C-alpha cells in the first residue's frame, strides 16, 4: 500500500513524502522584498512537518506586473542572501525547494502589456532570456529548481492557448509551435543551469476555441519529451465546469497523463483529507499531491497527520487567502 508519507524519488530529487506545498501570494515582506522572521518561521515549520517538496510563493518578472505587489520579489538587493538562508532552512530538513515563476503581463520594451500576438522574434528572445535569468537567480539563492507557471491565467498560459495565440510563424498555429517558446526555455535551463524544471499547466481552457484536454495532453507530452522534470495539474481560476462531489475534478486527467509520461505528475486542488489522499494514491496512477491553502491555515499540520496516521486540514476552504491575495489565514492566527 502506498502512503502519502512514503519516501520516494521525484525525478532527480529525493523526497521524504509525496506531499508538495504550493505557495501563492507573499504579503509579509518589508522594505521592497526583504524576508521577515514570520516567513522564515513558516518555512521551517513546513520543512520539519513532513512535506516532501516546497514550491515557493509566486515570483513576477518585474514591478509592472499586475500581481507584483502581492508576489515575492527577486529584484531587490537582498534576494540571494535572504533566500539562501530560507533554502538552507529547508535543506537542513532534507526538503528541496523550487522557485515558482508566474507573471501575468510581459513588457517587451515597447509595450509593457504586450500580447502573445504582438511579440516580435526579438521580443520572444527577450522573454526567454528573462525567464532563464530568473532561473539563474534561483540557483544562486540555493533553490533546487524552477517551476514555470504556464497555467491558471498567467502569461504563458495565454501564449500556448489557441484562443489567444493566432500567430502565423513558428510560435503559433499547431500545438508544438504554441508551446515552442517554453520548450526552448527548458532546454536552455537544463543546458546552462542543469537543475529541476517543473511546469504547471491547465487541463483545459473552458473557452470556445480555447485549449482542450486533448491538446493539453499533447502539450504535457511535449514538455516531458523536451526536458521538463515534472508537471503540476491546475485549471483556470474561473468558469470551471466540473462537479467535484463524486471525485477530484482533475483526477481523470492526471491519472491518464501519469500513464503516458515518464516524469512525475502532481495532482493539485482541494486535497485536505489524508484518508482520501491515500485512497487516490492506491486507486490511480497519481503518486504526488499538492496542497496550498491548508499550509496557510496551519504550516505544520502534516506533523499531526504523520503522528496520528490520519487527519483533515482545518482549512475551511473559504478562499479568502487567495481571493484577497494574502499570505495569511483569515480564520486562524496561530
PDB file of C-alpha atoms in Angstrom, residues 11 32 40-41 48 51 88 91 128 137 144 155 171 187 210 219 255 299 306 321 323:
ATOM      1  CA  UNK A  11      12.846  12.588 -10.945  1.00  0.00           C
ATOM      2  CA  UNK A  32      10.603  46.139  -1.051  1.00  0.00           C
ATOM      3  CA  UNK A  40      11.465  32.054   7.867  1.00  0.00           C
ATOM      4  CA  UNK A  41       9.402  30.561  10.696  1.00  0.00           C
ATOM      5  CA  UNK A  48      10.154  19.848   9.543  1.00  0.00           C
ATOM      6  CA  UNK A  51       6.412  17.888   3.490  1.00  0.00           C
ATOM      7  CA  UNK A  88      19.213  26.418   3.747  1.00  0.00           C
ATOM      8  CA  UNK A  91      17.711  21.766   3.166  1.00  0.00           C
ATOM      9  CA  UNK A 128      13.094  33.686 -22.853  1.00  0.00           C
ATOM     10  CA  UNK A 137      18.913  33.841  -9.745  1.00  0.00           C
ATOM     11  CA  UNK A 144      16.762  23.207  -6.367  1.00  0.00           C
ATOM     12  CA  UNK A 155       1.029  34.979 -19.479  1.00  0.00           C
ATOM     13  CA  UNK A 171       5.398  30.282 -32.399  1.00  0.00           C
ATOM     14  CA  UNK A 187      16.339  23.171 -23.000  1.00  0.00           C
ATOM     15  CA  UNK A 210      -9.509  27.525 -26.317  1.00  0.00           C
ATOM     16  CA  UNK A 219       1.496  19.760 -24.519  1.00  0.00           C
ATOM     17  CA  UNK A 255      -4.498   9.568 -13.982  1.00  0.00           C
ATOM     18  CA  UNK A 299       2.046  25.496   8.339  1.00  0.00           C
ATOM     19  CA  UNK A 306       2.043  11.667  10.388  1.00  0.00           C
ATOM     20  CA  UNK A 321      -6.323  33.994   1.457  1.00  0.00           C
ATOM     21  CA  UNK A 323      -9.028  35.970  -3.390  1.00  0.00           C
TER      22      UNK A 323
END
